[in-house]
Short mmCIF file of C-alpha atoms in Angstrom, two decimals:
data_model
loop_
_atom_site.label_atom_id
_atom_site.label_comp_id
_atom_site.label_asym_id
_atom_site.label_seq_id
_atom_site.Cartn_x
_atom_site.Cartn_y
_atom_site.Cartn_z
CA MET A 167 7.36 -3.52 24.04
CA THR A 168 6.92 -6.76 22.12
CA PRO A 169 7.66 -6.89 18.37
CA ILE A 170 3.95 -7.13 17.55
CA GLN A 171 3.18 -4.09 19.72
CA GLN A 172 6.01 -2.17 18.11
CA TRP A 173 4.71 -3.09 14.67
CA HIS A 174 1.21 -1.92 15.56
CA ALA A 175 2.53 1.36 17.02
CA THR A 176 4.65 2.10 13.94
CA ARG A 177 1.80 1.31 11.60
CA SER A 178 -0.68 3.42 13.58
CA LEU A 179 1.68 6.40 13.57
CA ARG A 180 2.26 6.08 9.83
CA LEU A 181 -1.48 5.82 9.24
CA LEU A 182 -2.09 8.95 11.35
CA VAL A 183 0.51 10.96 9.42
CA GLN A 184 -0.92 9.83 6.10
CA THR A 185 -4.48 10.60 7.19
CA VAL A 186 -3.55 14.14 8.25
CA ARG A 187 -1.66 14.67 5.01
CA ASP A 188 -4.60 13.38 2.96
CA MET A 189 -7.00 15.67 4.79
CA LEU A 190 -4.77 18.71 4.25
CA VAL A 191 -4.33 17.95 0.56
CA SER A 192 -8.06 17.36 0.14
CA MET A 193 -8.91 20.62 1.89
CA GLY A 194 -6.08 22.50 0.19
CA PRO A 195 -8.09 24.18 -2.60
CA LEU A 196 -10.79 25.23 -0.14
CA LEU A 197 -8.23 26.57 2.33
CA LEU A 198 -6.41 28.47 -0.40
CA LEU A 199 -9.66 30.04 -1.62
CA GLY A 200 -10.76 30.99 1.90
CA GLY A 201 -7.32 32.31 2.81
CA GLY A 202 -7.14 34.38 -0.36
CA LEU A 203 -10.55 35.92 0.27
CA LEU A 204 -9.64 36.60 3.90
CA VAL A 205 -6.39 38.34 2.92
CA ALA A 206 -8.24 40.40 0.31
CA ALA A 207 -10.87 41.43 2.88
CA TYR A 208 -8.17 42.34 5.41
CA TRP A 209 -6.43 44.49 2.82
CA TRP A 210 -9.70 46.15 1.83
CA LEU A 211 -11.02 46.80 5.36
CA ASP A 212 -7.61 47.69 6.85
CA PRO A 213 -8.79 46.78 10.40
CA GLN A 214 -5.63 47.68 12.30
CA PRO A 215 -5.09 51.42 12.89
CA PRO A 216 -1.87 53.37 12.26
CA ARG A 217 0.42 53.74 15.25
CA GLN A 218 0.39 57.54 15.25
CA VAL A 219 -2.44 60.09 15.33
CA ARG A 220 -2.41 63.91 15.45
CA LEU A 221 -4.47 65.72 18.09
CA ALA A 222 -4.94 69.51 17.86
CA THR A 223 -4.93 71.09 21.34
CA GLY A 224 -4.87 74.66 22.65
CA PRO A 225 -2.07 76.91 23.87
CA ALA A 226 0.43 75.63 26.42
CA GLY A 227 -1.05 75.64 29.91
CA SER A 228 -4.66 75.70 28.67
CA ALA A 229 -7.32 73.18 29.62
CA TYR A 230 -7.17 71.80 26.08
CA ALA A 231 -3.45 71.13 26.44
CA GLY A 232 -4.04 69.33 29.74
CA PHE A 233 -6.78 67.17 28.26
CA GLY A 234 -4.54 66.42 25.27
CA GLU A 235 -1.88 64.98 27.58
CA GLY A 236 -4.53 62.81 29.21
CA TYR A 237 -5.60 61.41 25.84
CA ALA A 238 -1.98 60.78 24.89
CA LYS A 239 -1.47 58.69 28.04
CA ALA A 240 -4.71 56.75 27.47
CA LEU A 241 -3.82 55.83 23.88
CA ALA A 242 -0.21 55.07 24.80
CA ARG A 243 -1.52 52.08 26.76
CA GLU A 244 -2.69 50.68 23.40
CA ARG A 245 0.68 51.52 21.81
CA ILE A 246 -0.75 54.45 19.85
CA GLN A 247 1.42 57.57 19.82
CA VAL A 248 -0.52 60.85 19.98
CA ALA A 249 1.27 63.82 18.43
CA LEU A 250 -0.02 66.94 20.22
CA ILE A 251 -0.35 69.95 17.91
CA ALA A 252 -0.30 73.21 19.86
CA SER A 253 -2.73 75.83 18.54
CA GLU A 254 -4.19 79.20 19.41
CA GLY A 255 -7.50 77.62 20.39
CA ALA A 256 -10.70 76.02 19.11
CA GLN A 257 -10.89 78.00 15.86
CA ASP A 258 -7.32 77.06 15.04
CA ASP A 259 -8.07 73.41 15.89
CA LEU A 260 -10.98 73.45 13.43
CA ALA A 261 -8.70 74.96 10.77
CA HIS A 262 -6.25 72.08 11.31
CA LEU A 263 -9.05 69.56 10.84
CA ARG A 264 -10.28 71.26 7.69
CA ALA A 265 -6.76 71.37 6.25
CA GLY A 266 -6.03 67.76 7.17
CA THR A 267 -3.02 68.66 9.33
CA ALA A 268 -4.75 67.13 12.36
CA ASP A 269 -6.83 63.97 12.73
CA VAL A 270 -8.70 64.88 15.92
CA GLY A 271 -9.22 68.20 17.72
CA PHE A 272 -11.11 70.06 20.46
CA VAL A 273 -13.67 72.48 19.00
CA ARG A 274 -16.18 74.46 21.02
CA GLY A 275 -19.78 75.05 20.02
CA GLY A 276 -20.48 77.85 17.56
CA MET A 277 -17.23 77.38 15.67
CA ALA A 278 -18.17 74.69 13.14
CA ASP A 279 -20.30 75.18 10.04
CA PRO A 280 -22.86 72.35 10.26
CA VAL A 281 -23.34 72.19 6.48
CA ALA A 282 -19.88 72.84 5.09
CA ASP A 283 -17.99 70.84 7.72
CA THR A 284 -20.35 67.88 7.38
CA GLU A 285 -19.78 67.87 3.62
CA ALA A 286 -16.03 68.16 4.27
CA GLY A 287 -16.16 64.91 6.26
CA ILE A 288 -15.76 66.21 9.82
CA VAL A 289 -17.69 64.25 12.44
CA SER A 290 -18.20 64.48 16.18
CA LEU A 291 -17.04 61.90 18.71
CA GLY A 292 -19.26 63.46 21.39
CA SER A 293 -19.55 66.58 23.52
CA LEU A 294 -17.00 66.63 26.34
CA PHE A 295 -17.55 69.49 28.79
CA TYR A 296 -18.87 72.99 29.31
CA GLU A 297 -16.63 75.98 28.65
CA PRO A 298 -18.16 79.00 30.39
CA ILE A 299 -17.69 82.53 29.13
CA TRP A 300 -15.66 84.17 31.89
CA ILE A 301 -15.53 87.98 31.96
CA PHE A 302 -13.10 89.06 34.66
CA TYR A 303 -12.71 92.75 35.50
CA ARG A 304 -10.84 94.74 38.07
CA ARG A 305 -12.99 94.99 41.21
CA ASP A 306 -12.19 98.67 41.66
CA LEU A 307 -13.55 99.33 38.16
CA GLY A 308 -17.14 98.76 39.26
CA ILE A 309 -16.69 101.04 42.22
CA ALA A 310 -15.08 103.75 40.10
CA ARG A 311 -18.01 103.60 37.67
CA ARG A 312 -20.44 103.78 40.60
CA GLN A 313 -22.30 100.64 39.58
CA PRO A 314 -24.88 99.18 41.99
CA GLY A 315 -23.01 97.12 44.53
CA GLY A 316 -19.78 97.97 42.73
CA LYS A 317 -20.44 95.20 40.17
CA LEU A 318 -20.63 95.01 36.38
CA GLN A 319 -23.69 93.03 35.31
CA HIS A 320 -24.25 93.85 31.62
CA LEU A 321 -22.08 93.91 28.52
CA THR A 322 -23.18 97.46 27.82
CA GLN A 323 -21.22 98.49 30.91
CA LEU A 324 -18.01 97.57 29.08
CA ARG A 325 -18.43 100.41 26.56
CA GLY A 326 -15.19 102.31 26.12
CA LEU A 327 -13.15 99.96 28.37
CA ARG A 328 -9.94 98.14 27.53
CA VAL A 329 -11.12 94.58 27.02
CA ASN A 330 -9.07 91.61 25.85
CA VAL A 331 -10.94 88.96 23.79
CA ASP A 332 -8.19 86.35 23.33
CA GLN A 333 -6.34 85.44 20.12
CA ASP A 334 -8.07 85.20 16.75
CA GLY A 335 -7.43 81.48 16.48
CA SER A 336 -9.20 80.79 19.77
CA GLY A 337 -12.66 81.60 18.39
CA VAL A 338 -13.39 83.90 21.34
CA PRO A 339 -13.45 87.14 19.25
CA GLN A 340 -16.16 85.68 17.01
CA ILE A 341 -18.37 84.74 19.98
CA VAL A 342 -17.81 88.11 21.69
CA GLU A 343 -18.80 89.88 18.48
CA LYS A 344 -22.12 88.00 18.48
CA LEU A 345 -22.73 88.88 22.13
CA LEU A 346 -21.97 92.54 21.49
CA ALA A 347 -24.32 92.59 18.49
CA LEU A 348 -27.18 91.36 20.68
CA ASN A 349 -26.50 94.36 22.93
CA GLN A 350 -26.36 96.76 19.97
CA LEU A 351 -22.65 97.28 20.47
CA LYS A 352 -19.96 97.37 17.80
CA PRO A 353 -16.40 96.13 18.34
CA THR A 354 -15.27 99.73 17.89
CA ASP A 355 -17.32 100.75 20.94
CA LEU A 356 -14.72 98.95 23.09
CA GLN A 357 -10.93 99.06 23.13
CA LEU A 358 -10.39 95.46 22.11
CA SER A 359 -7.08 93.59 22.20
CA ASN A 360 -6.05 90.04 21.30
CA LEU A 361 -3.52 88.94 23.89
CA ALA A 362 -2.96 85.29 24.76
CA PRO A 363 -4.76 84.21 27.96
CA ASP A 364 -1.70 84.23 30.24
CA ASP A 365 -0.58 87.62 28.91
CA ALA A 366 -4.09 88.98 29.37
CA GLY A 367 -4.15 87.78 32.98
CA ALA A 368 -0.86 89.53 33.72
CA ALA A 369 -2.02 92.75 32.01
CA LEU A 370 -5.28 92.67 33.97
CA ARG A 371 -3.43 92.39 37.29
CA GLN A 372 -1.05 95.19 36.31
CA GLY A 373 -3.89 97.55 35.37
CA ARG A 374 -3.11 97.63 31.64
CA LEU A 375 -6.51 96.05 30.97
CA ASP A 376 -9.92 96.73 32.47
CA ALA A 377 -11.50 93.39 31.63
CA ALA A 378 -10.67 90.10 29.92
CA VAL A 379 -12.98 87.63 28.20
CA LEU A 380 -11.92 83.99 28.49
CA ILE A 381 -13.70 80.85 27.32
CA SER A 382 -12.22 77.83 29.02
CA ALA A 383 -13.01 74.83 31.15
CA PRO A 384 -12.61 75.46 34.90
CA GLN A 385 -9.60 73.12 34.94
CA SER A 386 -7.53 76.00 33.52
CA GLY A 387 -4.98 77.22 36.03
CA LEU A 388 -5.51 80.85 34.94
CA ILE A 389 -9.27 80.66 35.57
CA ARG A 390 -8.78 79.29 39.08
CA ALA A 391 -6.13 81.88 39.87
CA LEU A 392 -8.36 84.78 38.77
CA LEU A 393 -11.33 83.40 40.74
CA ARG A 394 -9.20 83.44 43.90
CA ASP A 395 -7.67 86.87 43.26
CA PRO A 396 -9.41 89.39 45.58
CA ALA A 397 -8.64 92.20 43.14
CA MET A 398 -10.66 90.51 40.39
CA ALA A 399 -14.40 90.12 39.99
CA LEU A 400 -16.43 87.83 37.75
CA MET A 401 -19.27 89.36 35.78
CA ALA A 402 -22.56 87.46 36.05
CA PHE A 403 -24.79 86.90 33.04
CA GLU A 404 -28.10 87.74 34.65
CA GLN A 405 -29.77 87.50 31.24
CA ASN A 406 -28.26 84.13 30.37
CA GLU A 407 -31.64 82.60 29.44
CA ALA A 408 -32.23 85.33 26.87
CA TYR A 409 -28.75 84.88 25.39
CA SER A 410 -29.27 81.12 25.00
CA ARG A 411 -32.52 81.72 23.09
CA HIS A 412 -30.79 83.98 20.59
CA LEU A 413 -27.64 81.82 20.28
CA PRO A 414 -28.64 78.12 20.49
CA PHE A 415 -25.03 76.91 20.73
CA LEU A 416 -24.86 78.56 24.19
CA SER A 417 -26.10 76.84 27.35
CA THR A 418 -27.09 78.36 30.67
CA VAL A 419 -24.98 77.21 33.62
CA THR A 420 -24.50 78.29 37.20
CA LEU A 421 -21.29 78.57 39.17
CA PRO A 422 -22.50 77.22 42.53
CA ARG A 423 -21.80 79.09 45.75
CA GLY A 424 -18.65 77.80 47.46
CA VAL A 425 -17.64 75.45 44.60
CA VAL A 426 -14.26 77.17 44.13
CA ASP A 427 -13.40 77.14 47.85
CA LEU A 428 -15.91 75.92 50.42
CA ALA A 429 -13.87 77.09 53.40
CA ALA A 430 -13.62 80.62 52.03
CA ASP A 431 -17.20 80.52 50.65
CA LEU A 432 -15.97 81.37 47.19
CA PRO A 433 -17.94 82.48 45.33
CA PRO A 434 -20.22 83.89 48.06
CA HIS A 435 -23.33 83.38 45.92
CA ASP A 436 -24.48 81.52 42.80
CA VAL A 437 -23.24 83.13 39.60
CA PRO A 438 -25.30 82.67 36.40
CA LEU A 439 -23.10 82.18 33.36
CA LEU A 440 -23.21 81.24 29.70
CA ALA A 441 -21.24 78.30 28.37
CA THR A 442 -20.38 76.67 25.09
CA THR A 443 -20.08 72.89 24.81
CA THR A 444 -16.75 71.62 23.56
CA ALA A 445 -16.79 68.58 21.30
CA LEU A 446 -14.11 66.18 20.14
CA LEU A 447 -14.16 66.34 16.34
CA ALA A 448 -12.41 64.04 13.90
CA ARG A 449 -11.99 63.62 10.18
CA GLU A 450 -13.82 60.77 8.47
CA GLN A 451 -10.44 59.74 7.03
CA THR A 452 -9.21 59.07 10.56
CA HIS A 453 -9.12 55.31 11.07
CA PRO A 454 -12.36 54.03 12.70
CA ALA A 455 -10.37 52.18 15.37
CA LEU A 456 -8.65 55.44 16.36
CA ARG A 457 -11.99 57.23 16.55
CA GLN A 458 -13.22 54.42 18.80
CA LEU A 459 -10.16 54.72 21.05
CA PHE A 460 -10.64 58.49 21.43
CA ALA A 461 -14.33 58.06 22.23
CA GLN A 462 -13.50 55.44 24.84
CA ALA A 463 -10.77 57.66 26.31
CA ALA A 464 -13.31 60.51 26.52
CA LEU A 465 -15.40 58.38 28.90
CA GLY A 466 -12.47 58.15 31.28
CA GLN A 467 -11.47 61.80 30.91
CA HIS A 468 -14.82 63.59 31.18
CA SER A 469 -17.41 61.35 32.87
CA GLY A 470 -16.82 62.66 36.38
CA ALA A 471 -18.75 65.41 38.15
CA GLY A 472 -17.55 68.98 37.65
CA TRP A 473 -18.41 72.52 38.63
CA PHE A 474 -21.19 72.71 36.06
CA ASN A 475 -22.30 69.13 35.56
CA GLY A 476 -23.05 65.94 37.42
CA ALA A 477 -21.34 62.58 37.06
CA ARG A 478 -21.86 60.92 33.67
CA ASP A 479 -23.46 64.02 32.14
CA PHE A 480 -20.48 64.04 29.78
CA PRO A 481 -19.48 62.88 27.29
CA ASN A 482 -22.81 62.90 25.46
CA THR A 483 -24.19 63.07 21.95
CA ARG A 484 -27.15 65.35 22.68
CA THR A 485 -25.47 68.70 22.10
CA SER A 486 -23.33 67.91 19.05
CA GLU A 487 -23.60 70.38 16.17
CA LEU A 488 -22.12 67.91 13.67
CA PRO A 489 -23.19 64.31 12.98
CA VAL A 490 -21.89 61.88 15.59
CA SER A 491 -19.77 59.07 14.17
CA ALA A 492 -20.86 55.49 14.73
CA GLU A 493 -17.77 54.88 16.89
CA GLY A 494 -18.59 57.83 19.17
CA ASP A 495 -22.23 56.87 19.50
CA ARG A 496 -21.39 53.23 20.28
CA ALA A 497 -18.74 54.13 22.86
CA ILE A 498 -20.93 56.70 24.66
CA ASN A 499 -24.45 55.29 24.33
CA GLY A 500 -23.90 51.63 23.53
CA THR A 501 -22.78 48.59 25.46
CA PRO A 502 -19.24 47.40 24.82
CA PRO A 503 -19.07 43.90 23.29
CA ALA A 504 -18.33 41.02 25.63
CA TRP A 505 -14.94 40.29 24.07
CA ALA A 506 -13.75 43.84 24.83
CA ARG A 507 -13.49 42.85 28.50
CA TYR A 508 -11.20 39.91 27.83
CA LEU A 509 -9.22 40.65 24.66
CA PRO A 510 -6.53 43.26 24.12
CA PHE A 511 -7.59 46.19 21.96
CA TRP A 512 -5.90 45.00 18.77
CA ALA A 513 -7.53 41.57 18.97
CA GLY A 514 -10.96 42.94 19.88
CA ASN A 515 -10.72 45.51 17.10
CA LEU A 516 -9.74 42.83 14.58
CA LEU A 517 -12.63 40.62 15.66
CA GLU A 518 -15.11 43.50 15.60
CA ARG A 519 -14.17 44.62 12.10
CA MET A 520 -13.68 41.18 10.57
CA TRP A 521 -16.48 39.10 12.08
CA LEU A 522 -18.89 39.92 9.27
CA VAL A 523 -16.31 38.90 6.67
CA VAL A 524 -15.53 35.69 8.54
CA GLY A 525 -19.24 34.89 8.80
CA GLY A 526 -19.69 35.50 5.09
CA LEU A 527 -16.76 33.24 4.29
CA LEU A 528 -18.24 30.47 6.42
CA VAL A 529 -21.55 30.76 4.59
CA LEU A 530 -19.69 30.58 1.27
CA MET A 531 -17.43 27.71 2.30
CA LEU A 532 -20.11 25.41 3.69
CA PRO A 533 -21.49 24.42 0.26
CA LEU A 534 -17.97 24.21 -1.19
CA SER A 535 -16.86 21.96 1.66
CA ARG A 536 -18.97 19.16 0.19
CA VAL A 537 -16.16 18.45 -2.27
CA VAL A 538 -13.73 17.60 0.55
CA PRO A 539 -15.05 14.08 1.41
CA PRO A 540 -14.96 12.89 -2.26
CA LEU A 541 -11.44 14.30 -2.65
CA TYR A 542 -10.33 12.57 0.55
CA THR A 543 -11.90 9.27 -0.58
CA PHE A 544 -10.25 9.52 -3.98
CA ARG A 545 -6.84 10.21 -2.43
CA VAL A 546 -7.03 7.27 0.02
CA ARG A 547 -8.30 4.83 -2.60
CA SER A 548 -5.71 5.99 -5.13
CA ARG A 549 -2.98 4.60 -2.86
CA VAL A 550 -4.50 1.18 -3.56
CA PHE A 551 -5.85 1.50 -7.09
CA ARG A 552 -2.68 2.85 -8.69
CA TRP A 553 -1.05 -0.61 -8.27
CA TYR A 554 -3.71 -2.22 -10.43
CA ALA A 555 -1.96 -0.80 -13.50
CA ARG A 556 1.17 -2.83 -12.77
CA LEU A 557 -0.92 -5.89 -11.93
CA ARG A 558 -2.74 -5.53 -15.27
CA GLU A 559 0.61 -5.40 -17.10
CA VAL A 560 1.66 -8.66 -15.42
CA GLU A 561 -1.64 -10.23 -16.38
CA ALA A 562 -1.29 -9.03 -19.98
CA LYS A 563 2.17 -10.61 -20.24
CA LEU A 564 0.76 -13.79 -18.79
CA GLU A 565 -2.06 -13.90 -21.34
CA THR A 566 0.19 -13.21 -24.33
CA GLY A 567 3.05 -15.35 -23.09
CA THR A 568 5.57 -12.54 -23.59
CA GLY A 569 7.01 -12.58 -20.10
CA GLU A 570 9.40 -14.92 -18.39
CA ARG A 571 8.08 -16.90 -15.50
CA GLU A 572 10.73 -15.84 -12.96
CA ALA A 573 10.48 -12.17 -13.92
CA LEU A 574 6.70 -12.20 -13.60
CA LEU A 575 6.87 -13.94 -10.24
CA ASP A 576 9.43 -11.41 -9.00
CA GLU A 577 7.16 -8.56 -10.10
CA LEU A 578 4.19 -10.13 -8.32
CA ASP A 579 6.29 -10.59 -5.19
CA GLU A 580 7.31 -6.93 -5.36
CA LEU A 581 3.66 -5.90 -5.70
CA ASP A 582 2.80 -8.06 -2.71
CA ARG A 583 5.53 -6.44 -0.61
CA VAL A 584 4.34 -2.98 -1.62
CA THR A 585 0.73 -3.70 -0.73
CA HIS A 586 1.77 -4.91 2.71
CA ARG A 587 3.35 -1.53 3.36
CA ILE A 588 0.21 0.38 2.38
CA ALA A 589 -1.69 1.80 5.35
CA VAL A 590 -5.31 2.90 4.92
CA PRO A 591 -8.10 3.65 7.41
CA LEU A 592 -10.21 0.67 8.41
CA SER A 593 -13.15 1.97 6.40
CA TYR A 594 -11.06 1.52 3.23
CA ALA A 595 -9.41 -1.82 4.16
CA GLU A 596 -11.74 -3.71 1.79
CA GLU A 597 -10.05 -2.21 -1.30
CA LEU A 598 -6.60 -3.08 0.07
CA TYR A 599 -7.49 -6.70 0.78
CA ALA A 600 -9.17 -6.97 -2.62
CA LEU A 601 -5.89 -5.90 -4.25
CA ARG A 602 -3.95 -8.53 -2.29
CA ASN A 603 -6.45 -11.23 -3.29
CA ASN A 604 -6.16 -10.25 -6.94
CA ILE A 605 -2.36 -10.41 -6.74
CA TYR A 606 -2.70 -13.89 -5.23
CA ALA A 607 -5.13 -14.92 -7.97
CA VAL A 608 -2.76 -13.79 -10.74
CA ARG A 609 0.12 -15.67 -9.10
CA LYS A 610 -2.01 -18.86 -9.00
CA ARG A 611 -2.84 -18.54 -12.68
CA LEU A 612 0.82 -17.97 -13.50
CA LEU A 613 1.89 -21.07 -11.58
CA ALA A 614 -0.99 -23.12 -13.01
CA GLN A 615 -0.18 -22.13 -16.60
CA TRP A 616 3.48 -23.02 -16.34
CA SER A 617 2.65 -26.39 -14.76
CA ARG A 618 0.59 -27.55 -17.79
CA PRO A 619 2.09 -30.03 -20.37
CA THR A 620 3.61 -28.11 -23.28
CA ASP A 621 2.08 -30.43 -25.99
CA GLY A 622 -1.24 -31.33 -24.36
CA PRO A 623 -4.60 -29.69 -24.60
CA THR A 624 -5.23 -26.59 -22.53
CA GLU A 625 -6.81 -27.45 -19.24
CA GLY A 626 -7.71 -25.56 -16.12
CA PRO A 627 -5.52 -25.28 -13.07
CA THR A 628 -4.85 -28.45 -11.10
CA GLU A 629 -6.18 -27.04 -7.86
CA GLY A 630 -8.27 -24.19 -6.61
CA PRO A 631 -10.71 -22.00 -8.52
CA THR A 632 -9.48 -19.74 -11.30
CA GLU A 633 -10.05 -16.01 -10.65
CA ALA A 634 -11.52 -13.88 -13.37
CA PRO A 635 -9.16 -11.47 -15.17
CA ILE A 636 -8.83 -8.04 -13.63
CA ASP A 637 -10.36 -5.30 -15.68
#
């Protein structure tokens, strides 16, 4: 590289560094204002969720517990830890939500109070699946009671029998009480007990119970075991349409022939049943991003076909007793944003919750950005104009004759050296060259004044035009 090329390269690099620095300084106030507003909005909106959430599930081995483990695995992929809270069932889950000891929970239809729970800030993330009302009884019981076909078909046929209705916290006793009331039966007309589901199944097989009422999704291991047990029979709700008219939270479903075991043709005929719809409920205080994650996980957990529903029938927002949160409705019924397919959850969540703030800041900053060009111009030109003060001092000494010739020349030479080290963009080169010309003009006047005769009249310079004083 030749010396001239090296000089040009060094000067260009220095000019680039200075230009970047000038731009940053000029934009500094605007950047500080925007950054401060952005930090304040981030603090106010709190877009990133906590790393732990509490999910109320059912007893160990229940369908709720199994679903809870599935949700825990789904959220673990987004580095969210799900603390599973074991409970006695749906009623206990609702109690956890009301008390604030759980953030999310499984609650079946008929449990929630639409008015009180809505006012308490409990919302739905969507309905997840059907939970049929299963009434299993010993097959020999129907024969012993000489029922037609050896089958029990009505709740009135349970009068006086030993019937288990699950634990109080499960919510099953409350639903059974409503069913009995429709049949003009009182709880005292039956020998009711409140054993846990697994204990009730064992007691039923051992003959210590005549019948057991269970409300659970068909994924429950106990339900599938009792359906395959030849000593057990499942009571059909032949009047299921009438029940659903009296109790709107109940739906009519049918257990299709052969769905349990096609090879064994089990069951051997369609069985009409009643079912509640279980929803995923959450507190409004639960972070919106967590509610969104749970609603999205519900799509993966419950969208497949089942014994009582077709593919993509669940999750849905049609059968929710409580208001559906915006996150649940968007995840189930809406279209995911384009960035959700390409960004990790944390980045997509941040963009989704902050885009409105960022857009507002841009609208605010556009008018304010008009001050940046004048600030930049002032900063670049100040590198040139600040030397005019020293040049004016030299000129003042020259006019008053208070300075020594050699000292003034040295100061002008120093100014000239400084100006040759100044680098400005080409659009501002005119001011730099004007400064150099003015330095040259003052030097000419200085030399011309000291070359005049000391006792002669004042005359102009011997050569060249005289520049006007610098104001």
